[in-house]
Amino acid sequence: MQHFIESRVTPAVKSSSTWSKTMTNPQTKPQTAEIKCINKRDRPNPHERITHVGGFGNSRWKLAQKDAIDKIDRGEWSFYVALPGTNKSVWVEVATSRFGNKYLRTQGDDETRNNLLSLPECP
């Protein structure tokens, strides 16, 4: 079951030079950013692991998947993905594989649909 974000707001995204500084301080309320692109180890393979996620607002940003997972786990940041062709979005969450590896996925993803893996390649 997907949990949709009621209204999509374009988040203010920090530039890459200030990104790491602003994302290391604990927040009482997580900041929010839309993931608009990804990098994978093997781009043609639909099931290959994501290495980086990124987006843009006022400037482009890009994080290693491990950094994004750490920021979600610490409650500093929340990420979401816009669903194509709709005005709805879904939250990105941290999941753990059966082998114990953490990875990112959107709420409601299954074997036939993966909102993150369908995003375009980050520059």
Coordinates of N, CA and C in Angstrom, one line a residue:
M1 N 0.8 -1.2 0.0 CA 0.0 0.0 0.0 C 0.9 1.2 0.0
Q2 N 0.6 2.1 -0.9 CA 1.4 3.4 -1.0 C 0.8 4.4 -0.1
H3 N 1.7 5.2 0.5 CA 1.3 6.3 1.3 C 1.6 7.6 0.6
F4 N 0.6 8.3 0.0 CA 0.9 9.4 -0.8 C 1.1 10.7 0.0
I5 N 1.9 11.6 -0.4 CA 2.0 12.9 0.2 C 0.9 13.7 -0.4
E6 N 0.1 14.3 0.5 CA -1.1 15.0 0.1 C -0.8 16.1 -0.8
S7 N 0.1 17.0 -0.6 CA 0.4 18.1 -1.5 C 1.9 18.1 -1.7
R8 N 2.2 18.3 -3.0 CA 3.6 18.3 -3.3 C 4.1 19.7 -3.3
V9 N 5.2 19.9 -2.5 CA 5.8 21.2 -2.4 C 7.2 21.1 -2.9
T10 N 7.7 22.0 -3.7 CA 9.1 22.0 -4.1 C 9.9 22.4 -3.0
P11 N 10.8 21.5 -2.5 CA 11.6 21.8 -1.3 C 12.8 22.7 -1.7
A12 N 13.2 23.5 -0.8 CA 14.4 24.3 -1.0 C 15.6 23.4 -0.8
V13 N 16.4 23.3 -1.8 CA 17.6 22.3 -1.7 C 18.8 23.1 -1.6
K14 N 19.7 22.7 -0.7 CA 21.0 23.4 -0.5 C 22.0 23.1 -1.6
S15 N 22.8 24.0 -1.9 CA 23.8 23.7 -3.0 C 24.8 22.7 -2.5
S16 N 25.5 22.0 -3.4 CA 26.4 20.9 -3.0 C 27.5 21.4 -2.1
S17 N 27.9 22.7 -2.2 CA 29.0 23.1 -1.3 C 28.5 23.2 0.2
T18 N 27.3 23.6 0.4 CA 26.8 23.7 1.8 C 26.0 22.5 2.2
W19 N 25.7 21.5 1.3 CA 24.9 20.4 1.5 C 25.4 19.6 2.8
S20 N 26.7 19.2 2.8 CA 27.1 18.4 3.9 C 27.1 19.1 5.2
K21 N 27.4 20.4 5.2 CA 27.3 21.2 6.5 C 25.9 21.2 7.0
T22 N 24.9 21.5 6.2 CA 23.6 21.6 6.7 C 22.9 20.3 7.0
M23 N 23.4 19.2 6.4 CA 22.8 17.9 6.7 C 23.5 17.2 7.8
T24 N 24.4 17.7 8.5 CA 25.0 17.0 9.6 C 24.4 17.4 11.0
N25 N 23.8 18.6 11.0 CA 23.2 19.0 12.3 C 21.9 18.3 12.5
P26 N 21.6 17.8 13.7 CA 20.4 17.2 14.0 C 19.2 18.2 13.9
Q27 N 18.1 17.7 13.3 CA 17.0 18.6 13.2 C 15.8 18.1 14.0
T28 N 15.0 18.9 14.5 CA 13.8 18.5 15.3 C 12.8 18.0 14.3
K29 N 12.7 18.6 13.2 CA 11.8 18.1 12.1 C 12.6 17.9 10.9
P30 N 12.5 16.7 10.3 CA 13.4 16.4 9.1 C 13.1 17.4 7.9
Q31 N 14.1 17.8 7.2 CA 14.0 18.6 6.0 C 13.6 17.6 4.9
T32 N 13.0 18.1 3.9 CA 12.4 17.3 2.8 C 13.0 17.7 1.5
A33 N 13.3 16.6 0.7 CA 13.8 16.9 -0.7 C 13.3 15.8 -1.6
E34 N 13.0 16.2 -2.9 CA 12.5 15.3 -3.9 C 13.7 14.7 -4.6
I35 N 13.8 13.3 -4.7 CA 14.8 12.6 -5.5 C 14.3 12.6 -6.9
K36 N 15.1 13.1 -7.8 CA 14.7 13.2 -9.2 C 15.6 12.4 -10.2
C37 N 16.7 11.9 -9.6 CA 17.6 11.0 -10.5 C 18.4 10.1 -9.6
I38 N 18.9 9.1 -10.2 CA 19.7 8.1 -9.5 C 20.9 7.7 -10.3
N39 N 21.9 7.1 -9.7 CA 23.0 6.4 -10.4 C 23.0 4.9 -9.9
K40 N 23.2 4.0 -10.9 CA 23.2 2.6 -10.6 C 24.6 2.0 -11.0
R41 N 25.0 0.9 -10.5 CA 26.2 0.3 -10.9 C 26.1 -0.2 -12.3
D42 N 25.0 -0.8 -12.7 CA 24.8 -1.4 -14.0 C 23.5 -0.8 -14.6
R43 N 23.5 0.3 -15.2 CA 22.3 1.1 -15.6 C 21.3 0.2 -16.4
P44 N 21.6 -0.6 -17.4 CA 20.6 -1.4 -18.1 C 19.9 -2.4 -17.2
N45 N 20.5 -2.9 -16.1 CA 19.9 -3.9 -15.3 C 18.9 -3.3 -14.4
P46 N 17.6 -3.7 -14.5 CA 16.5 -3.1 -13.8 C 16.6 -3.4 -12.3
H47 N 17.4 -4.4 -11.9 CA 17.4 -4.8 -10.5 C 18.7 -4.4 -9.8
E48 N 19.6 -3.7 -10.5 CA 20.9 -3.4 -9.9 C 20.8 -2.3 -8.8
R49 N 21.7 -2.4 -7.9 CA 21.8 -1.5 -6.7 C 22.0 0.0 -7.1
I50 N 21.3 0.9 -6.4 CA 21.5 2.3 -6.5 C 22.7 2.7 -5.8
T51 N 23.6 3.5 -6.4 CA 24.8 4.0 -5.7 C 24.6 5.4 -5.2
H52 N 23.9 6.3 -6.0 CA 23.6 7.7 -5.6 C 22.2 8.1 -5.9
V53 N 21.7 9.1 -5.2 CA 20.4 9.7 -5.5 C 20.7 11.2 -5.6
G54 N 19.9 11.9 -6.4 CA 20.1 13.3 -6.5 C 18.8 14.0 -6.9
G55 N 18.9 15.3 -7.0 CA 17.8 16.2 -7.4 C 18.3 17.6 -7.7
F56 N 17.3 18.5 -7.8 CA 17.7 19.8 -8.1 C 16.5 20.7 -7.7
G57 N 16.8 21.9 -7.3 CA 15.8 22.9 -7.0 C 16.5 24.2 -7.4
N58 N 17.1 24.9 -6.4 CA 17.9 26.1 -6.7 C 19.2 25.7 -7.3
S59 N 19.7 24.4 -7.0 CA 20.9 23.9 -7.5 C 20.9 22.4 -7.5
R60 N 21.8 21.8 -8.2 CA 21.8 20.3 -8.2 C 22.5 19.8 -7.0
W61 N 22.0 18.6 -6.5 CA 22.6 17.9 -5.4 C 22.6 16.4 -5.7
K62 N 23.6 15.7 -5.0 CA 23.8 14.3 -5.2 C 24.4 13.7 -3.9
L63 N 23.8 12.6 -3.5 CA 24.3 11.9 -2.3 C 24.6 10.5 -2.6
A64 N 25.6 9.9 -2.0 CA 25.7 8.5 -2.0 C 24.6 7.8 -1.3
Q65 N 24.1 6.6 -1.7 CA 23.0 6.0 -1.1 C 23.2 5.8 0.4
K66 N 24.4 5.4 0.8 CA 24.7 5.3 2.2 C 24.5 6.5 3.0
D67 N 24.9 7.7 2.5 CA 24.7 9.0 3.1 C 23.2 9.3 3.2
A68 N 22.4 9.0 2.2 CA 20.9 9.3 2.2 C 20.3 8.4 3.3
I69 N 20.7 7.1 3.3 CA 20.2 6.2 4.3 C 20.5 6.7 5.7
D70 N 21.8 7.1 6.0 CA 22.1 7.6 7.3 C 21.3 8.8 7.7
K71 N 21.1 9.7 6.8 CA 20.3 10.9 7.1 C 18.8 10.6 7.4
I72 N 18.3 9.6 6.7 CA 16.9 9.2 7.0 C 16.9 8.5 8.4
D73 N 17.8 7.6 8.6 CA 17.9 6.9 9.9 C 18.1 7.8 11.1
R74 N 18.8 8.9 10.9 CA 19.0 9.9 12.0 C 17.9 10.8 12.1
G75 N 16.9 10.8 11.2 CA 15.8 11.7 11.3 C 16.1 13.1 10.8
E76 N 17.2 13.3 10.1 CA 17.6 14.6 9.6 C 16.8 15.0 8.3
W77 N 16.6 14.0 7.5 CA 16.0 14.3 6.1 C 15.0 13.3 5.8
S78 N 14.0 13.7 5.0 CA 13.0 12.8 4.4 C 13.1 13.1 2.9
F79 N 13.0 12.0 2.2 CA 13.0 12.1 0.7 C 11.7 11.6 0.1
Y80 N 11.3 12.1 -1.0 CA 10.2 11.5 -1.7 C 10.4 11.5 -3.2
V81 N 9.6 10.8 -3.9 CA 9.6 10.7 -5.4 C 8.3 11.0 -5.9
A82 N 8.2 11.9 -7.0 CA 7.0 12.2 -7.6 C 6.6 11.1 -8.6
L83 N 5.3 10.7 -8.6 CA 4.9 9.6 -9.5 C 4.6 10.2 -10.8
P84 N 5.1 9.7 -11.9 CA 5.0 10.3 -13.2 C 3.5 10.3 -13.6
G85 N 3.1 11.4 -14.3 CA 1.7 11.5 -14.8 C 0.7 11.7 -13.8
T86 N 1.1 12.0 -12.5 CA 0.1 12.3 -11.5 C 0.6 13.5 -10.7
N87 N -0.3 13.9 -9.8 CA 0.2 15.0 -8.9 C 0.5 14.4 -7.5
K88 N 0.8 13.1 -7.4 CA 1.0 12.4 -6.2 C 2.5 12.1 -6.1
S89 N 2.9 11.9 -4.8 CA 4.3 11.6 -4.5 C 4.3 10.5 -3.4
V90 N 5.4 9.7 -3.4 CA 5.5 8.7 -2.3 C 6.8 8.9 -1.6
W91 N 6.8 8.5 -0.3 CA 8.0 8.7 0.5 C 9.0 7.6 0.2
V92 N 10.3 8.0 0.4 CA 11.4 7.1 0.3 C 11.7 6.5 1.7
E93 N 11.9 5.2 1.8 CA 12.2 4.6 3.1 C 13.4 3.8 3.0
V94 N 13.9 3.4 4.1 CA 15.1 2.5 4.2 C 14.5 1.1 4.4
A95 N 15.0 0.2 3.6 CA 14.6 -1.2 3.8 C 15.9 -2.0 4.0
T96 N 15.7 -3.2 4.4 CA 16.8 -4.2 4.6 C 16.6 -5.4 3.8
S97 N 17.6 -5.8 3.0 CA 17.4 -7.0 2.2 C 17.5 -8.2 3.1
R98 N 17.2 -9.4 2.5 CA 17.2 -10.6 3.3 C 18.7 -11.0 3.7
F99 N 19.7 -10.3 3.0 CA 21.1 -10.5 3.4 C 21.6 -9.5 4.4
G100 N 20.7 -8.6 4.9 CA 21.0 -7.6 5.9 C 21.6 -6.3 5.3
N101 N 21.5 -6.1 4.0 CA 22.0 -4.8 3.4 C 20.9 -3.8 3.4
K102 N 21.2 -2.6 3.8 CA 20.2 -1.5 3.8 C 20.2 -0.9 2.4
Y103 N 19.0 -0.5 1.9 CA 18.8 0.1 0.6 C 17.6 1.1 0.7
L104 N 17.5 1.9 -0.4 CA 16.4 2.8 -0.5 C 15.3 2.3 -1.4
R105 N 14.1 2.5 -1.0 CA 12.9 2.2 -1.9 C 11.8 3.1 -1.5
T106 N 10.8 3.2 -2.4 CA 9.7 4.0 -2.1 C 8.6 3.1 -1.4
Q107 N 7.8 3.7 -0.6 CA 6.7 3.0 0.1 C 5.8 2.4 -1.0
G108 N 5.5 1.2 -0.9 CA 4.6 0.5 -1.9 C 5.3 -0.1 -3.0
D109 N 6.6 -0.1 -3.1 CA 7.3 -0.7 -4.2 C 7.2 -2.2 -4.1
D110 N 7.2 -2.9 -5.2 CA 7.1 -4.4 -5.2 C 8.0 -4.9 -6.3
E111 N 7.9 -6.2 -6.6 CA 8.8 -6.8 -7.6 C 8.6 -6.2 -9.0
T112 N 7.3 -5.8 -9.3 CA 7.0 -5.3 -10.7 C 7.1 -3.8 -10.9
R113 N 7.1 -3.1 -9.7 CA 7.2 -1.6 -9.9 C 8.2 -1.1 -8.9
N114 N 9.1 -0.2 -9.4 CA 10.1 0.4 -8.5 C 10.2 1.8 -8.9
N115 N 9.7 2.7 -8.1 CA 9.7 4.1 -8.4 C 11.1 4.7 -8.5
L116 N 12.0 4.3 -7.6 CA 13.3 4.9 -7.6 C 14.1 4.4 -8.8
L117 N 14.1 3.1 -9.1 CA 14.9 2.5 -10.2 C 14.4 3.0 -11.6
S118 N 13.2 3.6 -11.7 CA 12.7 4.1 -13.0 C 13.1 5.5 -13.2
L119 N 13.8 6.2 -12.2 CA 14.2 7.6 -12.4 C 15.4 7.7 -13.4
P120 N 15.6 8.8 -14.0 CA 16.7 9.0 -15.0 C 18.0 9.0 -14.3
E121 N 19.1 8.9 -15.0 CA 20.5 8.9 -14.5 C 20.8 10.3 -14.1
C122 N 21.5 10.4 -12.9 CA 22.0 11.7 -12.5 C 23.3 12.1 -13.3
P123 N 23.5 13.3 -13.5 CA 24.7 13.7 -14.2 C 25.9 13.6 -13.3

